[in-house]
XYZ file of C-alpha atoms in Angstrom:
404
model
C 7.669 21.263 -46.541
C 8.366 17.663 -47.497
C 9.228 15.263 -44.654
C 11.174 12.137 -45.557
C 10.522 9.450 -42.946
C 12.973 6.567 -42.586
C 13.329 3.712 -40.139
C 16.540 3.699 -38.073
C 17.597 0.437 -39.735
C 17.205 1.993 -43.193
C 20.245 4.058 -44.171
C 19.970 6.158 -47.324
C 21.885 9.422 -47.469
C 19.298 11.951 -48.611
C 21.697 14.942 -48.587
C 19.253 16.922 -46.490
C 19.164 18.208 -42.870
C 17.927 15.519 -40.513
C 16.875 14.856 -36.955
C 16.603 11.713 -34.852
C 13.335 10.642 -33.212
C 14.038 8.053 -30.519
C 16.016 7.327 -27.364
C 19.049 5.260 -28.429
C 22.212 7.346 -28.322
C 24.215 4.626 -30.095
C 21.745 4.414 -32.987
C 21.773 8.180 -33.305
C 25.597 8.244 -33.460
C 25.514 5.515 -36.102
C 23.204 7.711 -38.184
C 25.621 10.625 -37.761
C 28.440 8.539 -39.206
C 26.382 7.391 -42.185
C 24.547 10.596 -43.093
C 26.532 13.421 -44.662
C 24.387 16.353 -43.515
C 24.533 17.726 -39.979
C 21.966 16.544 -37.437
C 19.426 19.061 -36.146
C 19.718 19.150 -32.345
C 16.424 19.707 -30.494
C 17.809 19.030 -27.021
C 16.792 22.392 -25.539
C 13.327 22.194 -27.089
C 12.797 18.687 -25.664
C 13.758 19.843 -22.156
C 11.343 22.745 -22.529
C 8.552 20.344 -23.508
C 9.403 18.130 -20.524
C 8.333 21.049 -18.333
C 5.351 22.103 -20.484
C 3.886 18.576 -20.783
C 4.338 17.648 -17.124
C 0.856 18.625 -15.925
C -1.032 17.363 -19.023
C 0.798 14.041 -18.706
C 0.033 13.747 -14.989
C -3.634 14.509 -15.683
C -3.700 11.842 -18.397
C -2.122 9.318 -15.996
C -4.600 10.291 -13.282
C -7.508 9.830 -15.711
C -6.200 6.322 -16.437
C -6.056 5.558 -12.691
C -9.597 6.810 -12.131
C -10.898 4.877 -15.160
C -9.341 1.729 -13.666
C -10.977 2.508 -10.290
C -7.570 2.737 -8.602
C -7.102 -1.000 -9.094
C -3.924 -2.835 -8.191
C -3.879 -4.128 -11.778
C -3.301 -0.555 -12.941
C -0.717 0.190 -10.277
C 1.373 -2.852 -11.219
C 2.217 -1.313 -14.626
C 5.246 0.866 -15.288
C 3.137 3.499 -17.007
C 1.251 3.950 -13.705
C 4.595 4.533 -11.993
C 5.646 6.740 -14.976
C 9.258 5.654 -14.630
C 10.731 7.460 -17.645
C 14.144 6.036 -16.853
C 12.609 2.729 -17.955
C 9.785 3.529 -20.363
C 10.305 5.964 -23.264
C 6.625 6.943 -23.402
C 7.064 10.408 -21.876
C 10.333 11.141 -23.684
C 8.806 10.350 -27.074
C 5.770 12.447 -26.194
C 8.009 15.458 -25.483
C 10.067 14.787 -28.619
C 6.936 14.843 -30.771
C 5.911 18.265 -29.453
C 9.473 19.574 -29.931
C 9.584 18.289 -33.529
C 6.140 19.717 -34.229
C 7.134 23.185 -33.010
C 10.393 23.086 -34.955
C 8.707 22.117 -38.223
C 6.096 24.858 -37.875
C 8.845 27.454 -37.397
C 10.892 26.116 -40.338
C 7.980 25.683 -42.724
C 9.805 27.543 -45.509
C 12.425 24.794 -45.683
C 12.082 22.526 -48.743
C 12.534 19.161 -47.069
C 13.814 17.432 -43.960
C 14.775 13.867 -43.094
C 13.473 12.353 -39.844
C 15.034 9.082 -38.710
C 12.520 7.211 -36.521
C 13.855 4.621 -34.112
C 10.931 2.238 -34.596
C 7.787 1.914 -36.673
C 5.566 3.111 -33.804
C 7.348 6.473 -33.674
C 7.185 6.745 -37.457
C 3.415 6.228 -37.431
C 3.050 8.421 -34.327
C 4.761 11.293 -36.130
C 2.914 10.957 -39.420
C -0.437 10.540 -37.688
C -0.070 13.882 -35.898
C 1.446 15.935 -38.729
C -0.213 14.510 -41.848
C -2.657 17.428 -42.232
C 0.106 20.048 -42.313
C 3.012 18.408 -44.139
C 3.685 16.143 -47.090
C 5.329 12.826 -46.214
C 7.538 10.370 -48.031
C 7.294 6.948 -46.379
C 9.801 4.079 -46.569
C 9.063 1.406 -49.163
C 9.273 -1.420 -46.616
C 6.811 0.175 -44.194
C 4.769 -3.010 -43.606
C 7.914 -5.084 -43.154
C 9.178 -2.723 -40.461
C 5.777 -2.890 -38.757
C 5.822 -6.689 -38.709
C 9.440 -6.780 -37.512
C 9.049 -4.266 -34.666
C 5.799 -5.793 -33.399
C 7.364 -9.270 -33.586
C 10.382 -8.015 -31.635
C 8.218 -6.960 -28.682
C 6.144 -10.143 -28.809
C 9.187 -12.424 -28.901
C 10.960 -10.423 -26.195
C 7.825 -10.499 -24.045
C 7.311 -14.242 -24.373
C 11.020 -14.866 -23.757
C 10.929 -12.779 -20.581
C 7.850 -14.624 -19.359
C 9.586 -17.960 -19.937
C 12.611 -16.694 -17.984
C 10.252 -15.608 -15.229
C 8.780 -19.103 -14.992
C 12.314 -20.513 -14.644
C 13.011 -17.945 -11.914
C 9.839 -18.933 -10.065
C 10.877 -22.591 -10.227
C 14.349 -21.780 -8.862
C 12.904 -19.815 -5.930
C 10.379 -22.553 -5.209
C 12.948 -25.388 -5.245
C 15.527 -23.558 -3.129
C 12.820 -22.569 -0.634
C 11.545 -26.144 -0.568
C 15.010 -27.676 -0.034
C 15.784 -25.335 2.896
C 12.331 -25.119 4.450
C 12.073 -26.134 8.148
C 9.651 -28.853 9.223
C 7.335 -26.316 10.811
C 6.727 -22.743 9.725
C 6.332 -20.271 12.573
C 4.124 -17.246 11.994
C 5.076 -13.921 13.582
C 2.759 -12.397 16.177
C 2.250 -9.052 17.863
C 3.599 -5.779 16.499
C 5.918 -6.308 13.529
C 8.138 -4.098 11.363
C 8.770 -5.471 7.865
C 11.598 -4.151 5.676
C 11.375 -4.681 1.934
C 15.035 -5.024 0.913
C 16.316 -4.604 -2.641
C 19.546 -6.646 -2.759
C 22.434 -6.156 -5.174
C 23.742 -9.693 -4.664
C 23.195 -12.957 -2.785
C 25.723 -12.053 -0.081
C 23.782 -9.184 1.503
C 23.963 -10.404 5.088
C 25.508 -8.858 8.204
C 25.557 -10.325 11.725
C 22.732 -12.729 10.992
C 20.460 -10.149 9.347
C 19.605 -9.085 5.810
C 21.192 -5.728 4.963
C 20.611 -3.564 1.891
C 22.227 -0.314 0.769
C 19.009 1.638 1.315
C 18.144 0.902 4.956
C 21.657 -0.164 6.094
C 21.672 -0.263 9.938
C 18.071 0.885 10.557
C 16.575 -2.641 10.975
C 19.251 -3.707 13.485
C 18.949 -0.333 15.275
C 15.209 -0.938 15.741
C 15.775 -4.551 16.766
C 18.151 -3.447 19.560
C 15.359 -1.240 20.878
C 12.936 -4.142 21.187
C 11.119 -3.979 17.838
C 10.278 -7.274 16.113
C 11.906 -6.823 12.710
C 11.444 -9.059 9.670
C 12.951 -8.839 6.200
C 11.290 -9.347 2.817
C 14.227 -9.410 0.348
C 14.253 -9.421 -3.443
C 17.239 -9.792 -5.739
C 17.752 -7.015 -8.275
C 19.036 -8.537 -11.544
C 20.476 -11.566 -9.742
C 19.381 -15.185 -9.575
C 18.940 -16.956 -6.245
C 21.201 -19.747 -4.999
C 20.851 -22.543 -2.483
C 23.326 -20.790 -0.141
C 21.301 -17.587 -0.387
C 18.240 -19.439 0.876
C 20.246 -21.193 3.597
C 21.382 -17.782 4.838
C 17.816 -16.454 4.685
C 16.734 -19.300 6.981
C 19.140 -17.994 9.615
C 17.359 -14.622 9.734
C 13.894 -13.358 10.633
C 12.613 -13.365 7.112
C 9.376 -13.589 5.157
C 10.025 -16.005 2.276
C 6.998 -15.772 -0.065
C 7.437 -19.316 -1.444
C 6.763 -20.766 2.024
C 3.187 -19.513 1.858
C 2.223 -20.079 -1.781
C 0.378 -22.987 -3.396
C -0.303 -23.916 -7.019
C -3.489 -21.822 -7.133
C -1.538 -18.778 -5.949
C 0.990 -19.149 -8.772
C -1.839 -19.463 -11.284
C -3.432 -16.263 -9.944
C -0.087 -14.458 -10.021
C 0.230 -14.951 -13.779
C -3.473 -14.319 -14.346
C -3.232 -10.999 -12.490
C -0.109 -10.059 -14.400
C -1.949 -10.606 -17.694
C -4.911 -8.557 -16.471
C -2.524 -5.656 -15.871
C -1.756 -5.590 -19.590
C -5.339 -4.538 -20.306
C -5.499 -1.520 -18.006
C -3.957 1.095 -20.312
C -6.904 2.583 -22.209
C -7.003 4.038 -25.735
C -10.206 5.900 -24.860
C -8.529 8.505 -22.649
C -7.289 11.208 -25.017
C -4.200 13.352 -24.671
C -4.504 17.109 -25.379
C -3.655 18.228 -28.940
C -2.184 14.944 -30.216
C -3.129 11.334 -30.925
C -1.119 8.853 -28.861
C -2.607 5.476 -29.793
C 0.697 4.378 -31.399
C 2.608 5.107 -28.194
C -0.112 3.378 -26.185
C 0.046 0.281 -28.373
C 3.828 0.105 -28.053
C 3.559 0.517 -24.261
C 1.158 -2.417 -24.099
C 3.621 -4.559 -26.075
C 6.438 -3.322 -23.843
C 4.465 -4.294 -20.739
C 4.233 -7.859 -22.038
C 7.950 -8.218 -21.350
C 7.618 -7.037 -17.776
C 8.671 -9.287 -14.899
C 6.613 -7.543 -12.205
C 4.702 -10.817 -11.734
C 7.331 -11.673 -9.126
C 5.888 -8.907 -6.937
C 2.373 -10.282 -7.246
C 3.636 -13.080 -4.943
C 3.552 -10.672 -2.028
C -0.237 -10.394 -1.954
C -1.103 -14.021 -1.044
C 2.148 -14.518 0.889
C 1.731 -11.516 3.215
C -1.942 -12.361 3.681
C -1.162 -15.885 4.949
C 2.018 -14.960 6.856
C 0.397 -12.185 8.917
C -2.712 -13.871 10.349
C -1.378 -13.604 13.940
C 0.080 -10.105 13.537
C -1.548 -7.314 15.545
C 0.067 -4.373 13.734
C 2.394 -4.144 10.747
C 4.745 -1.306 9.801
C 6.224 -1.702 6.321
C 9.384 0.118 5.267
C 10.045 0.324 1.537
C 11.705 2.562 -1.000
C 9.717 5.484 -2.338
C 10.080 5.332 -6.118
C 6.417 4.869 -7.170
C 7.222 1.526 -8.819
C 5.459 -1.882 -8.984
C 7.667 -3.538 -6.361
C 6.211 -1.170 -3.723
C 2.577 -1.215 -4.750
C 1.597 -4.823 -4.101
C 2.740 -4.712 -0.442
C 0.965 -1.437 0.303
C -2.145 -2.741 -1.405
C -2.407 -5.941 0.647
C -1.603 -4.459 4.087
C -4.520 -2.054 3.658
C -6.789 -5.040 2.956
C -5.740 -6.974 6.051
C -7.766 -6.897 9.316
C -4.916 -5.308 11.295
C -3.400 -1.922 12.011
C -0.852 -1.006 9.330
C 1.498 1.824 8.429
C 3.566 2.086 5.243
C 6.675 4.266 5.073
C 8.421 5.025 1.779
C 12.065 6.102 1.898
C 13.052 8.890 -0.524
C 16.677 7.846 -0.773
C 18.162 9.956 -3.594
C 17.996 13.366 -5.205
C 17.358 13.042 -8.940
C 16.575 15.224 -11.943
C 13.277 17.125 -11.848
C 12.425 15.417 -15.152
C 12.157 12.006 -13.450
C 8.390 11.651 -13.673
C 8.017 8.862 -11.093
C 8.273 11.503 -8.354
C 5.777 13.937 -9.919
C 2.183 13.804 -8.657
C -1.189 15.476 -8.638
C -2.676 15.930 -5.168
C -5.712 13.830 -6.083
C -3.493 10.762 -6.518
C -2.747 10.700 -2.806
C -6.250 9.489 -2.012
C -5.126 6.073 -3.284
C -4.468 3.363 -0.703
C -1.461 2.281 -2.765
C 0.411 5.468 -1.856
C 2.542 5.343 1.324
C 1.166 6.692 4.601
C 4.409 8.595 5.080
C 7.441 9.515 2.976
C 10.735 9.752 4.850
C 13.525 11.953 3.484
C 17.030 12.897 4.601
C 16.856 16.662 4.992
C 15.500 20.031 3.891
C 16.559 19.660 0.236
C 14.663 16.396 -0.103
C 11.692 17.823 1.791
C 11.553 20.861 -0.499
C 11.752 18.709 -3.636
C 9.014 16.357 -2.432
C 6.689 19.252 -1.651
C 7.299 20.731 -5.120
C 6.650 17.307 -6.660
C 3.205 17.053 -5.094
C 3.664 15.109 -1.833
C 1.213 16.458 0.805
C 3.132 18.080 3.684
C 1.348 15.951 6.315
C 2.829 12.836 4.639
C 6.460 13.931 5.080
C 8.873 12.699 7.737
């Protein structure tokens, strides 16, 4: 069989059956309008591979964690959290296996056109099938390589510049509203990590988010010392936002950071880029092209903002006797830095992750091997809302003694 490989930006009607290798629905529909032959739909095969590859993928992730000695640098990457609603690594992995099986079954077919969304997928496909099939490559192969690599580099540098601007905004607003004397909390403290949809997430003098709603105020009425650690999801801060924060019991990271801390934040973020290893092999296929793209993708990450929590919590909590941290349970970078630092502090600590929604079983962030739970970055307990959630968490690898 002859396989004609084309880049998604290269449209030449080959008058042959074709399939799309990528994640963009809009690009796929554009190909459908421009190509005369009918698209081969591998949807069912991809879902099948999502189940088949689950354990091999988790073992590969676990091998990466062990190779990195369970470091916080590893945990602050999205591939560690395996959020396949954000990264296409796992999807493309499953697509490759689905395409491979399809081509082996249809080997009597003369030729097929495969539209690859980017140059990494094109090379990923050819690298794994070159011994069994004959390929026709696009003429501008090197140009596509340069363009797609440049896209990730430019996007990454742009995002880092935006992050610096965001840091400056937070610092200035915190500085303008900062009281003359900072008061550290003492005794037994409960700290809620709030993800806020907007700058107006306040109720009766307290920070309120859609995840924990009335729980902080309910605890406060029962005598618990409750503090908030808020972060804005896809929103920029404002001076009024910081003025309102000053009216609440709130940990504002900028109050506790100095120039050296900001330098270390970016240094640590860069060190995270190096944690994904090419040396750990995946069963039956070569994934270095996907790994390289993931490293470029990570360059555009803004998780550096969560590195602030490590020095800030460390300085803020010196008079605290015990600390209970409530956070979401999504296995993502925004959770990991807090859990990491509270386990390093010389105080009693408990971390509780809230499993707030029921999602598809193919969402890999909630899938685990039991060995992963020896990590100090995992929550001490996972709270869920009923028997359905409890059953799902058990099936996804959460130890029963961790469930609330």
